[in-house]
Coordinates of C-alpha atoms and ligand atoms in Angstrom, one line a residue:
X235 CA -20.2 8.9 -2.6
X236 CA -17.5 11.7 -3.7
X237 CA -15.6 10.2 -7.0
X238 CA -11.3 10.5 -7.1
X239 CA -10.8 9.4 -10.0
X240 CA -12.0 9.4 -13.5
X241 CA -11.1 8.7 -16.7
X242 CA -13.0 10.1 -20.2
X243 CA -12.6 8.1 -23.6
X244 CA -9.1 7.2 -22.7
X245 CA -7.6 5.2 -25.0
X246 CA -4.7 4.1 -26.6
X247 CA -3.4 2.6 -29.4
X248 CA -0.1 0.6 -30.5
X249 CA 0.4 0.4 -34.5
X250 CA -2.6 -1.5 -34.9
X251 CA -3.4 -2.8 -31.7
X252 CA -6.2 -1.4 -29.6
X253 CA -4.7 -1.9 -26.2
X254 CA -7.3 0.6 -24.6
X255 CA -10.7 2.1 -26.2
X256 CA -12.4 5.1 -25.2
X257 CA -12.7 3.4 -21.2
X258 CA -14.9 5.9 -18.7
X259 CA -13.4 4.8 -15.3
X260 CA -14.8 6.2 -12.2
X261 CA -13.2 5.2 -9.0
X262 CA -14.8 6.3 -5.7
X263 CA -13.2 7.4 -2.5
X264 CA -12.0 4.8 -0.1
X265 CA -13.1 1.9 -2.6
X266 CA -11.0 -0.7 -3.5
X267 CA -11.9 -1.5 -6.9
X268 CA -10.2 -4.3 -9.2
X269 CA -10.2 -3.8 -12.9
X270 CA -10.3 -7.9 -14.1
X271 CA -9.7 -9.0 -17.9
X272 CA -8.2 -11.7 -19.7
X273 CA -4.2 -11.3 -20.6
X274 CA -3.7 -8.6 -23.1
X275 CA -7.2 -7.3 -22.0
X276 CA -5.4 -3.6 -21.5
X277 CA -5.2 -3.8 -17.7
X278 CA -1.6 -2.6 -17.1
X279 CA -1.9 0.0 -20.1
X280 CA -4.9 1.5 -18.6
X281 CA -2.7 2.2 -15.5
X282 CA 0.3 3.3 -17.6
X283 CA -2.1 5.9 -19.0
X284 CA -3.3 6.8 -15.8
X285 CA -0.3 7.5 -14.1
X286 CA 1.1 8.6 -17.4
X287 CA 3.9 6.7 -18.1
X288 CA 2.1 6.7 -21.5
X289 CA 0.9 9.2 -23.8
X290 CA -2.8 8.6 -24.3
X291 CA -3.4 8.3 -28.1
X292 CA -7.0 10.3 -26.7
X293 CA -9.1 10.7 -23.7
X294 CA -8.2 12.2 -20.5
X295 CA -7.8 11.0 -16.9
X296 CA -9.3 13.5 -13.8
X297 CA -7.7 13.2 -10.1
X298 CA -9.9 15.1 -7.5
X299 CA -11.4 17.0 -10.4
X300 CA -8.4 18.4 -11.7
X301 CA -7.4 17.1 -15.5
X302 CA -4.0 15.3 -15.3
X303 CA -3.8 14.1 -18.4
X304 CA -0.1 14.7 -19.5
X305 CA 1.1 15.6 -15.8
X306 CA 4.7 14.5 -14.9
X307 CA 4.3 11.4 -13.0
X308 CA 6.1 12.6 -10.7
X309 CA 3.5 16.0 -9.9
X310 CA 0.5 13.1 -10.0
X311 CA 2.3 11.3 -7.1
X312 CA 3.1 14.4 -5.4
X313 CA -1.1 15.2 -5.8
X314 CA -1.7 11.8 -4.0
X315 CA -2.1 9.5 -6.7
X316 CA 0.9 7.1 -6.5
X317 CA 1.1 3.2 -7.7
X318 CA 3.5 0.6 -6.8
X319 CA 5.5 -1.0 -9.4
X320 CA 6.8 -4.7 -9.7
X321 CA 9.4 -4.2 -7.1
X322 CA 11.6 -2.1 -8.9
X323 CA 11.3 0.0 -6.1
X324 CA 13.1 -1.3 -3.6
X325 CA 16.7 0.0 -3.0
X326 CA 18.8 -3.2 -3.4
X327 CA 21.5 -2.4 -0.7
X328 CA 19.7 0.3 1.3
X329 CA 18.2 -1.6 4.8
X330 CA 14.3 -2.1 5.3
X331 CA 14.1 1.1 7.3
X332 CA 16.6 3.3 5.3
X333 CA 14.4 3.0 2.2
X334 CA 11.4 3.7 3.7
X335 CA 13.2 6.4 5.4
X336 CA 14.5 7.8 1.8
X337 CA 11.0 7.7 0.3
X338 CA 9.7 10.1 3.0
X339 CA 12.2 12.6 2.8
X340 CA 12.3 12.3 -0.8
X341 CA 8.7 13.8 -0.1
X342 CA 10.4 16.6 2.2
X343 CA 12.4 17.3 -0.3
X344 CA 15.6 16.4 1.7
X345 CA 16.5 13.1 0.2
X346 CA 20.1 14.4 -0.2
X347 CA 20.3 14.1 3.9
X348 CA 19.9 11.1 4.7
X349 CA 23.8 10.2 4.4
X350 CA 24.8 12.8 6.6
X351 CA 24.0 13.8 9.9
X352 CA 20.2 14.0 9.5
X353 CA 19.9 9.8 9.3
X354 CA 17.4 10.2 12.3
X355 CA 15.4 12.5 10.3
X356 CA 11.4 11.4 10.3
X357 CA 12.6 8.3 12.4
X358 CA 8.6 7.8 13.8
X359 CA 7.4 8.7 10.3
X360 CA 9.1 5.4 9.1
X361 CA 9.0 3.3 12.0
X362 CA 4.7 4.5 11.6
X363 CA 5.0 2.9 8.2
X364 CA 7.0 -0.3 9.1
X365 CA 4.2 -0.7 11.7
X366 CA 1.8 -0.3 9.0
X367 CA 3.1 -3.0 6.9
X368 CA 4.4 -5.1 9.3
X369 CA 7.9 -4.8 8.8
X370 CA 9.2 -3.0 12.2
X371 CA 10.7 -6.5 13.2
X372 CA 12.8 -6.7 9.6
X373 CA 13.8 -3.1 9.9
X374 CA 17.7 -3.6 9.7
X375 CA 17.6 -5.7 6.9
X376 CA 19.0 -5.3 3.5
X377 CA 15.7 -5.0 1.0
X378 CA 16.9 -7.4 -1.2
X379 CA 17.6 -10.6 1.1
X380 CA 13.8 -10.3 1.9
X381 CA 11.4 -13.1 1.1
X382 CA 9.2 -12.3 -1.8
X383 CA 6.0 -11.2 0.3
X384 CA 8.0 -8.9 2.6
X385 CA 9.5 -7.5 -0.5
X386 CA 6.2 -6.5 -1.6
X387 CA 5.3 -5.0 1.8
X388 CA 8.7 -3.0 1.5
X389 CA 7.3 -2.1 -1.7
X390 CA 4.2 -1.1 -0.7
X391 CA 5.9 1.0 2.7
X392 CA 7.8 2.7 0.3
X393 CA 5.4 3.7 -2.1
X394 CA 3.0 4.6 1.6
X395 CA 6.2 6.9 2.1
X396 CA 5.0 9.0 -0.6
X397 CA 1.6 9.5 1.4
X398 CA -0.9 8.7 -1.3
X399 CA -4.3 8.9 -1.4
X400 CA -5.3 6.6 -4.1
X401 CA -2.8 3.4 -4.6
X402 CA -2.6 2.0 -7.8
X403 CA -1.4 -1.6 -7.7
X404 CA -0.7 -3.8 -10.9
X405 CA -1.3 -7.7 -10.3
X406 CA 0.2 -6.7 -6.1
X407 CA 0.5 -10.7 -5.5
X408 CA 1.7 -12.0 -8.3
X409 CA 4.5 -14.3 -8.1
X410 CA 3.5 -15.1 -4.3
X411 CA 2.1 -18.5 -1.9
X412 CA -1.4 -18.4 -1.3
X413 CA -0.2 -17.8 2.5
X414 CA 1.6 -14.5 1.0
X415 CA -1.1 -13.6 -0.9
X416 CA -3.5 -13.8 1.9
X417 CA -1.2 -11.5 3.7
X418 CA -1.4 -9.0 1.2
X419 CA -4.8 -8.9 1.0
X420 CA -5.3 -8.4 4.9
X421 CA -3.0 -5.3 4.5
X422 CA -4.6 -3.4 1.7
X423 CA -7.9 -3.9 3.2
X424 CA -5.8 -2.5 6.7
X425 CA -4.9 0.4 4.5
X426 CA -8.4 1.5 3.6
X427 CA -9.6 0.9 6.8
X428 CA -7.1 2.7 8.9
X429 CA -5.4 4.9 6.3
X430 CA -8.6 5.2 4.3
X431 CA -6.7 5.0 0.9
X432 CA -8.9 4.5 -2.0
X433 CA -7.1 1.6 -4.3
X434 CA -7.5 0.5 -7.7
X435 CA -6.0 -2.9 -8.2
X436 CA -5.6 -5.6 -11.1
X437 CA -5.2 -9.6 -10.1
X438 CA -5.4 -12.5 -11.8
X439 CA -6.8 -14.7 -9.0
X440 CA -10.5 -14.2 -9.0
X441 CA -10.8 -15.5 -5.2
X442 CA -8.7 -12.2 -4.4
X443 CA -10.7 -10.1 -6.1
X444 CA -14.5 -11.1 -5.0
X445 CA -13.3 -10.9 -1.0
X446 CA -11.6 -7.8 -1.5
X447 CA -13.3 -5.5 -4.0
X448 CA -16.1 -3.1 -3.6
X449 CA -16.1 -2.6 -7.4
X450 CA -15.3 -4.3 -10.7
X451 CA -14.3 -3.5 -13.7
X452 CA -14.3 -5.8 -16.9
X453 CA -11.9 -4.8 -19.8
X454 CA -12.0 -7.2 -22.5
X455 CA -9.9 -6.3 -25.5
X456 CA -9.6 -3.0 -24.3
X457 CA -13.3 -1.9 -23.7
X458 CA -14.9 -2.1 -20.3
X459 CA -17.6 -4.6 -20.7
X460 CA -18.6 -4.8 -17.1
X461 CA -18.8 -2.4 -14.3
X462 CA -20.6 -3.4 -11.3
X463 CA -20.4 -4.5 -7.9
X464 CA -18.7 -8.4 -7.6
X465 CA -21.9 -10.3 -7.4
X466 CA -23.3 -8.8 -10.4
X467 CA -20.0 -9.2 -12.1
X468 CA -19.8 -12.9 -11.4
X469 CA -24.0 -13.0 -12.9
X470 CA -22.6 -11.4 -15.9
X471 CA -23.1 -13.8 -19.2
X472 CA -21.1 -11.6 -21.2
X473 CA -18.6 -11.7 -18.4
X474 CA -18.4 -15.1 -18.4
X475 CA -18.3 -15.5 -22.5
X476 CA -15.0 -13.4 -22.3
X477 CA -13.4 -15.9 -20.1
X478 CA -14.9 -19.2 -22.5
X479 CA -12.2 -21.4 -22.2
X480 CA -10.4 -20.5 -19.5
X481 CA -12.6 -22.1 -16.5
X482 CA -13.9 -19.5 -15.0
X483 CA -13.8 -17.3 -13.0
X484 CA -9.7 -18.0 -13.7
X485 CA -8.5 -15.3 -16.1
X486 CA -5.0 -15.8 -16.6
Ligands
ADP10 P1 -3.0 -6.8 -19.6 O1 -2.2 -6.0 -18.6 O2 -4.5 -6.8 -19.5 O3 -2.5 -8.2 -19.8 P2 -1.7 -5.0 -21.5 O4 -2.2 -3.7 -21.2 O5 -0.3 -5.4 -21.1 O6 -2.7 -6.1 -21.1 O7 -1.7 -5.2 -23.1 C1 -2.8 -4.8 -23.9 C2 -2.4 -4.9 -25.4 O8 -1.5 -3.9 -25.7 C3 -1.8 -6.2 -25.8 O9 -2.2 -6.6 -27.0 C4 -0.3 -5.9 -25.7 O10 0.4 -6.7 -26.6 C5 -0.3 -4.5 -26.2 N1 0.8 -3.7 -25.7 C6 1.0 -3.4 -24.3 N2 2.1 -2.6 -24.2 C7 2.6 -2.4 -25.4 C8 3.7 -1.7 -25.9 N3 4.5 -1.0 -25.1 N4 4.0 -1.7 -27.2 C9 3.1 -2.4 -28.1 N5 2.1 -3.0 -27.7 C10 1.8 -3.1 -26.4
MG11 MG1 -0.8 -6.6 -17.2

């Protein structure tokens, strides 16, 4: 199976504080793989680094072969690696379908359009990805009067807008009801299925992670002390050491 991603001894440090050390990551295409760890286990710094909103202290990160390490994260979305943030996203005032609208032909380039004449601009584009999601019915909504789980889907529709590849998603249901949660999980395994996005994902809920993922990853005080397929993952004694006192398989 053809690898997308990769990272090579990436690590990086904080004063003192190992938050991530020397991790060798390789995703494959169209998997969805989770990276699990207890709280502070370097989960969401591992993800700054790969999209580089840090600095990796050393290592480097590979995208379809090509070395990223240090590339604008704004050129690694634009290569087809984008991630979805913690709905800082969403345009507060713009409606459901005008932000998913602005995300695509901020991709076009033409984002300056969409306030003039052009607002019908890539109207099937974004009524594609409101289907997608399963938004089409809220499309004249303001984003920020949506529930919390529909927020997420605009999230994720906006982030879709940017026509990724690979999705990175950090902890993509926290916050939510199981039923939400549920939800969520449907759509991402929609995504690879239909859109055959390859997704790397971190979640505290273990449930989540053994029915979705193909592939896990361990981090435990920022070294990857697992990397296997779920079953093995849940087998794992040193697995389940790391997570001594909070019942497993429950990390956070
Ligand atoms: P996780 O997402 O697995 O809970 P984090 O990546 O957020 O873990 O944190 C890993 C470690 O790095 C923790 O000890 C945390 O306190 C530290 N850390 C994370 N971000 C910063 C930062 N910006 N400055 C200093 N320390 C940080
Ligand atoms: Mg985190």
């Amino acid at each position: 199976m053809a690898e997308i991603l990769r990272t090579e001894k990436l690590t990086k440090h904080f004063g003192g504080v190992m938050a991530v050390s020397g991790v060798n990551l390789v995703v494959n295409r169209g998997d969805i793989h989770a990276v699990i760890g207890p709280n502070g286990a370097g989960k969401s710094t591992l993800f700054n680094l790969i999209t580089n909103y840090f600095e990796p202290s050393a290592g480097r990160v590979l995208f379809k072969g090509q070395d990223i390490t240090g590339r604008p994260a704004h050129a690694i979305c634009r290569m087809g690696l984008a991630r979805s943030f913690q709905l800082t996203n969403i345009y507060p005032k713009l409606t459901v379908f005008e932000s998913v609208q602005m995300s695509l032909l901020s991709i076009e380039g033409l984002a300056g359009s969409l306030f003039g004449s052009t607002g019908k601009l890539l109207q099937e584009d974004t009524e594609n990805v409101l289907e997608m999601v399963g938004l089409i019915e809220q499309r004249d909504l303001i984003g920020n009067l949506l529930s919390h789980g529909d927020k997420k889907r605009l999230e994720l529709a906006i982030t879709l807008g940017n026509r990724p590849e690979m999705l990175l998603m950090d902890e993509p249901t926290a916050g939510m009801a199981p039923d939400e949660t549920w939800e969520i999980v449907d759509l991402v395994n929609k995504l690879r299925l239909e859109e055959n996005l390859t997704i790397l994902f971190t979640e505290h809920d273990m449930d989540v992670v053994f029915e979705m993922a193909d592939r896990v990853s361990v981090l435990h005080q920022g070294l990857v002390i697992c990397d296997a397929v779920p079953e093995e993952v849940q087998k794992d004694e040193m697995v389940r050491e790391c997570y001594l006192g909070s019942a497993w398989p429950v990390t956070s």
